[in-house]
Amino acid sequence: MNDRIPVTYDAERGTFTLRTANTAYQMAVTEYGHLLHLYYGETLPDNDVSYLIPRVIRSHESNPPEAGTDRTYSLCAYPQEFSSNDAGDYRIPSIELVNGDGSYAFVGKYVRHRIYDGKYSLDGMPSLFANDGKDGENVRTLEIDLEDSVTHVGVTLLYGVFFDKDVITRSVIVRNGGDSGIRLQRIMSASIDFTAGDLDMIEFFGHHYVERQTDRKRVTHGISEIGSFRGSSGHFHNPFAILCDPDTTEERGGAYGFALMYSGNFVFDAELDGYGQTRAAMGIHPKQFEFLLEPGDTFTAPEVVMAYSGEGLGKLSRIYHDIFRGNVCPSKFVGQDRPVLINSWEPFRFTFDTQKLLETARISKELGADMFVLDDGWFGDRDSERAGLGDWTVNEKKLPGGINTLADSIHELGMKFGLWFEPEMVNEDSDLYRSHPDWCLRVPGRAPSRSRHQLCLDLSRDDVCDHLIRTVNAILDSGKIDYVKWDYNRYVCDVYSTAYPPSRQGEIYHRYILGLYKILDGIISTHPDILFEGCSGGGGRYDGAMLAYFPQIWCSDNTDAPARLTIQYGTSFAYPVCTMGAHVSVCPNKRTKRTVPLKTRALVAMHGTFGYELDPAVMTKEEREECAEYTQFFREHASLIRTGDYYRLASPYDDRLYTAWQFTSKDGDESLVCAVTTDVSTNDKVSYVKPRGLDKNAFYTVRHIAFGNDKNDKEYTEERLLSGAALMNIGIMLPLSAPQYSSFLLFLSRKKKA
Ligand code: GLA
């Protein structure tokens, strides 16, 4: 066996084996043509582990007709690669459809397969890409065709194997090869059957201001389900979930990740059946989903990015961070340190004029910011949430001379300039709505539901998409804009498009998302020099597909540092820190009313893109000087934070007094350790922060980084030389009586061998 071959087919045994550096994935075609899932996990040299399937009579289970009198062949008791409820598999299916004759039958049997170099791409939807063998990247694709021999409906199962990155992607294309239309009602992009064992499910739930909280529970009998039916991937559950052994921790144990590259309705199911088998499935939410496929039509399902770590949750996250940094977003900004921006929203909302903005930009230079971002309120009659959305023409009452005049003045100050847009939405009090009331989603004969006083444009319509591409591009083509914040501030309901017949209304949720991707392609790919940041009522649409367009996404409207600890912690399970929009804001915090030291606010914002969202004019001179130190420190270490390996050292949920995290350069020479005390105690046990991933035999210079008042404190300025072994086994002591929400920053640098 050549152990660097990502895809092998053993014709004699009918097995397919996918291999990455540390994992293996195996399937087998049975004597009757069914494709079984055999294994996913730690790498194996074996080309056939089908012995794991018990060929026993499962009492009353069905036997497909091909099996004749063989009662041991039951699909419900066998692990399936792509399941349907026909022929007796009663678990959650990969596909559900209605044939032209009204039957629900689909029995997919193996027909052929193809293996080729590089990575497949998907029509109309983002998916991971291979970097053409750059850095020796070893990527291959396997396509397996299954077909129903009666209806000639077929599916192509797509597998992208990223050998060095330890990632396997899956997607499915459904093809109606028959001669009558079918109605596709459910299509899962990936499903995996585990034949035995207890599993925990970890998912990331929340709501506006409280995104991606971490929840871990045992998968019990029945179906454990998370998902979104809000039209976007959403605040309430993230399209990323983990299944792991019950004893898996940050550093030990097996863990599987499933990330859906999709920004609309989704579902993740884990079903534990009576035989102790677990089926996991992920794809577009089947609720209000029905796609009509005429003869010859195809439907492409979004991609699931799967990874397995045998070394705990921390390693699983680092696998996702590497693939999401390297193989999802073509923007040049992914590989660059980002500007330190100051945003106008928290301090000014809708009330500003040119003078105020320029004054803010001028003072924010003292903080070290190098980009000024004008948020909501610059266009149409947008003086509140009630009017103006949709009218992307500058409000000259606020900004005489228009955007270019303001942009020029900001550029003259030596700063870059960014602008906020929310293209997918419309206020009824807008010229756009008055001239095109039919351009928003609404059910005929019913008044639409408003959210934040706005309606959602119908992106399933080509004319709406073309209008948005034209309008936004016209502003961006002025060439004065360096950054765009692309917002999306409501959930979708009243889903109906007058552009489609009644029989196609089940397609609209998905067509909306395809329209969104088309718009983003039409705007972002034609403006490679503009940095785009995603946003959705804070961090409500934070998913792999959005990362294909946005190198960074605003993580939450909650800028309170302690609240951000849990939000950023949860976000870090799948998404790299360099994608998390994070800013320093004023205290008491506008949302939580909490007061937290400036240093802690800065340190928590460095767990992200770092920037400011405040009025620097109301800060003291000393505060501004202190901020300048933070900005400078962030700049010096921006590439370590952006590209380094990330470790969660102490969870904000643990019963500890602190939360901690660490960034280590890929060569292991430098490491930043950050800690925030989340609780106080008197005369309590000592907290030792233990860094990870160091060379235990090497020595490291350990330096506390002091800012502002810290500098007078000897404790902070003392430098030590400690071995990796001491640092990882004993740790670094935090001061015993540190007040709540104090923060500590340590810089470790490996001593070169003499
Ligand atoms: C959303 C965003 C905020 C801000 C406002 C503007 O809530 O998350 O950052 O841009 O919209 O209306």
mmCIF file with all atom_site columns, N, CA and C in Angstrom, residues 203-208 211-213 226-228 230 232-238 266 491 540:
data_model
loop_
_atom_site.group_PDB
_atom_site.id
_atom_site.type_symbol
_atom_site.label_atom_id
_atom_site.label_alt_id
_atom_site.label_comp_id
_atom_site.label_asym_id
_atom_site.label_entity_id
_atom_site.label_seq_id
_atom_site.pdbx_PDB_ins_code
_atom_site.Cartn_x
_atom_site.Cartn_y
_atom_site.Cartn_z
_atom_site.occupancy
_atom_site.B_iso_or_equiv
_atom_site.pdbx_formal_charge
_atom_site.auth_seq_id
_atom_site.auth_comp_id
_atom_site.auth_asym_id
_atom_site.auth_atom_id
_atom_site.pdbx_PDB_model_num
ATOM 1  N N  . GLU A 1 203 ? -22.615 21.091 19.851 1.00 0.00 ? 203 GLU A N  1
ATOM 2  C CA . GLU A 1 203 ? -23.144 22.039 18.860 1.00 0.00 ? 203 GLU A CA 1
ATOM 3  C C  . GLU A 1 203 ? -23.087 23.446 19.427 1.00 0.00 ? 203 GLU A C  1
ATOM 4  N N  . PHE A 1 204 ? -23.356 24.426 18.565 1.00 0.00 ? 204 PHE A N  1
ATOM 5  C CA . PHE A 1 204 ? -23.110 25.821 18.904 1.00 0.00 ? 204 PHE A CA 1
ATOM 6  C C  . PHE A 1 204 ? -24.403 26.605 18.689 1.00 0.00 ? 204 PHE A C  1
ATOM 7  N N  . PHE A 1 205 ? -25.077 26.894 19.791 1.00 0.00 ? 205 PHE A N  1
ATOM 8  C CA . PHE A 1 205 ? -26.401 27.496 19.740 1.00 0.00 ? 205 PHE A CA 1
ATOM 9  C C  . PHE A 1 205 ? -26.312 28.947 20.214 1.00 0.00 ? 205 PHE A C  1
ATOM 10 N N  . GLY A 1 206 ? -27.411 29.663 20.103 1.00 0.00 ? 206 GLY A N  1
ATOM 11 C CA . GLY A 1 206 ? -27.402 31.024 20.630 1.00 0.00 ? 206 GLY A CA 1
ATOM 12 C C  . GLY A 1 206 ? -28.539 31.856 20.103 1.00 0.00 ? 206 GLY A C  1
ATOM 13 N N  . HIS A 1 207 ? -28.335 33.157 20.127 1.00 0.00 ? 207 HIS A N  1
ATOM 14 C CA . HIS A 1 207 ? -29.282 34.114 19.565 1.00 0.00 ? 207 HIS A CA 1
ATOM 15 C C  . HIS A 1 207 ? -28.539 35.433 19.392 1.00 0.00 ? 207 HIS A C  1
ATOM 16 N N  . HIS A 1 208 ? -29.214 36.458 18.940 1.00 0.00 ? 208 HIS A N  1
ATOM 17 C CA . HIS A 1 208 ? -28.555 37.746 18.721 1.00 0.00 ? 208 HIS A CA 1
ATOM 18 C C  . HIS A 1 208 ? -27.892 38.212 20.018 1.00 0.00 ? 208 HIS A C  1
ATOM 19 N N  . GLU A 1 211 ? -24.010 34.579 20.370 1.00 0.00 ? 211 GLU A N  1
ATOM 20 C CA . GLU A 1 211 ? -23.823 33.581 19.331 1.00 0.00 ? 211 GLU A CA 1
ATOM 21 C C  . GLU A 1 211 ? -22.898 32.436 19.780 1.00 0.00 ? 211 GLU A C  1
ATOM 22 N N  . ARG A 1 212 ? -23.113 31.283 19.174 1.00 0.00 ? 212 ARG A N  1
ATOM 23 C CA . ARG A 1 212 ? -22.234 30.116 19.281 1.00 0.00 ? 212 ARG A CA 1
ATOM 24 C C  . ARG A 1 212 ? -21.805 29.757 20.708 1.00 0.00 ? 212 ARG A C  1
ATOM 25 N N  . GLN A 1 213 ? -22.799 29.575 21.564 1.00 0.00 ? 213 GLN A N  1
ATOM 26 C CA . GLN A 1 213 ? -22.550 29.024 22.888 1.00 0.00 ? 213 GLN A CA 1
ATOM 27 C C  . GLN A 1 213 ? -22.358 27.514 22.712 1.00 0.00 ? 213 GLN A C  1
ATOM 28 N N  . ILE A 1 226 ? -30.240 19.457 15.237 1.00 0.00 ? 226 ILE A N  1
ATOM 29 C CA . ILE A 1 226 ? -30.128 20.913 15.256 1.00 0.00 ? 226 ILE A CA 1
ATOM 30 C C  . ILE A 1 226 ? -30.363 21.396 13.834 1.00 0.00 ? 226 ILE A C  1
ATOM 31 N N  . GLY A 1 227 ? -30.669 22.667 13.663 1.00 0.00 ? 227 GLY A N  1
ATOM 32 C CA . GLY A 1 227 ? -30.863 23.157 12.304 1.00 0.00 ? 227 GLY A CA 1
ATOM 33 C C  . GLY A 1 227 ? -31.345 24.577 12.302 1.00 0.00 ? 227 GLY A C  1
ATOM 34 N N  . SER A 1 228 ? -31.583 25.069 11.100 1.00 0.00 ? 228 SER A N  1
ATOM 35 C CA . SER A 1 228 ? -32.146 26.403 10.952 1.00 0.00 ? 228 SER A CA 1
ATOM 36 C C  . SER A 1 228 ? -33.229 26.360 9.894  1.00 0.00 ? 228 SER A C  1
ATOM 37 N N  . ARG A 1 230 ? -34.655 29.526 9.273  1.00 0.00 ? 230 ARG A N  1
ATOM 38 C CA . ARG A 1 230 ? -34.820 30.974 9.288  1.00 0.00 ? 230 ARG A CA 1
ATOM 39 C C  . ARG A 1 230 ? -34.344 31.617 7.998  1.00 0.00 ? 230 ARG A C  1
ATOM 40 N N  . SER A 1 232 ? -31.423 31.610 6.872  1.00 0.00 ? 232 SER A N  1
ATOM 41 C CA . SER A 1 232 ? -29.966 31.750 6.910  1.00 0.00 ? 232 SER A CA 1
ATOM 42 C C  . SER A 1 232 ? -29.439 30.773 7.948  1.00 0.00 ? 232 SER A C  1
ATOM 43 N N  . SER A 1 233 ? -28.140 30.522 7.865  1.00 0.00 ? 233 SER A N  1
ATOM 44 C CA . SER A 1 233 ? -27.554 29.529 8.781  1.00 0.00 ? 233 SER A CA 1
ATOM 45 C C  . SER A 1 233 ? -27.834 29.928 10.228 1.00 0.00 ? 233 SER A C  1
ATOM 46 N N  . GLY A 1 234 ? -27.754 31.215 10.535 1.00 0.00 ? 234 GLY A N  1
ATOM 47 C CA . GLY A 1 234 ? -28.431 31.703 11.722 1.00 0.00 ? 234 GLY A CA 1
ATOM 48 C C  . GLY A 1 234 ? -27.724 31.738 13.053 1.00 0.00 ? 234 GLY A C  1
ATOM 49 N N  . HIS A 1 235 ? -28.305 32.570 13.925 1.00 0.00 ? 235 HIS A N  1
ATOM 50 C CA . HIS A 1 235 ? -27.796 32.714 15.289 1.00 0.00 ? 235 HIS A CA 1
ATOM 51 C C  . HIS A 1 235 ? -28.091 31.489 16.146 1.00 0.00 ? 235 HIS A C  1
ATOM 52 N N  . PHE A 1 236 ? -29.160 30.778 15.839 1.00 0.00 ? 236 PHE A N  1
ATOM 53 C CA . PHE A 1 236 ? -29.697 29.825 16.812 1.00 0.00 ? 236 PHE A CA 1
ATOM 54 C C  . PHE A 1 236 ? -28.922 28.513 16.857 1.00 0.00 ? 236 PHE A C  1
ATOM 55 N N  . HIS A 1 237 ? -28.466 28.071 15.698 1.00 0.00 ? 237 HIS A N  1
ATOM 56 C CA . HIS A 1 237 ? -27.556 26.921 15.639 1.00 0.00 ? 237 HIS A CA 1
ATOM 57 C C  . HIS A 1 237 ? -26.597 27.190 14.496 1.00 0.00 ? 237 HIS A C  1
ATOM 58 N N  . ASN A 1 238 ? -25.370 26.762 14.650 1.00 0.00 ? 238 ASN A N  1
ATOM 59 C CA . ASN A 1 238 ? -24.390 26.950 13.581 1.00 0.00 ? 238 ASN A CA 1
ATOM 60 C C  . ASN A 1 238 ? -24.317 25.666 12.747 1.00 0.00 ? 238 ASN A C  1
ATOM 61 N N  . PHE A 1 266 ? -30.556 24.588 7.231  1.00 0.00 ? 266 PHE A N  1
ATOM 62 C CA . PHE A 1 266 ? -29.777 23.347 7.282  1.00 0.00 ? 266 PHE A CA 1
ATOM 63 C C  . PHE A 1 266 ? -30.280 22.468 8.412  1.00 0.00 ? 266 PHE A C  1
ATOM 64 N N  . TYR A 1 491 ? -34.477 37.499 9.784  1.00 0.00 ? 491 TYR A N  1
ATOM 65 C CA . TYR A 1 491 ? -34.703 36.131 9.341  1.00 0.00 ? 491 TYR A CA 1
ATOM 66 C C  . TYR A 1 491 ? -35.781 36.187 8.271  1.00 0.00 ? 491 TYR A C  1
ATOM 67 N N  . GLY A 1 540 ? -24.762 36.291 12.946 1.00 0.00 ? 540 GLY A N  1
ATOM 68 C CA . GLY A 1 540 ? -25.826 35.314 12.695 1.00 0.00 ? 540 GLY A CA 1
ATOM 69 C C  . GLY A 1 540 ? -25.679 34.481 11.437 1.00 0.00 ? 540 GLY A C  1
#
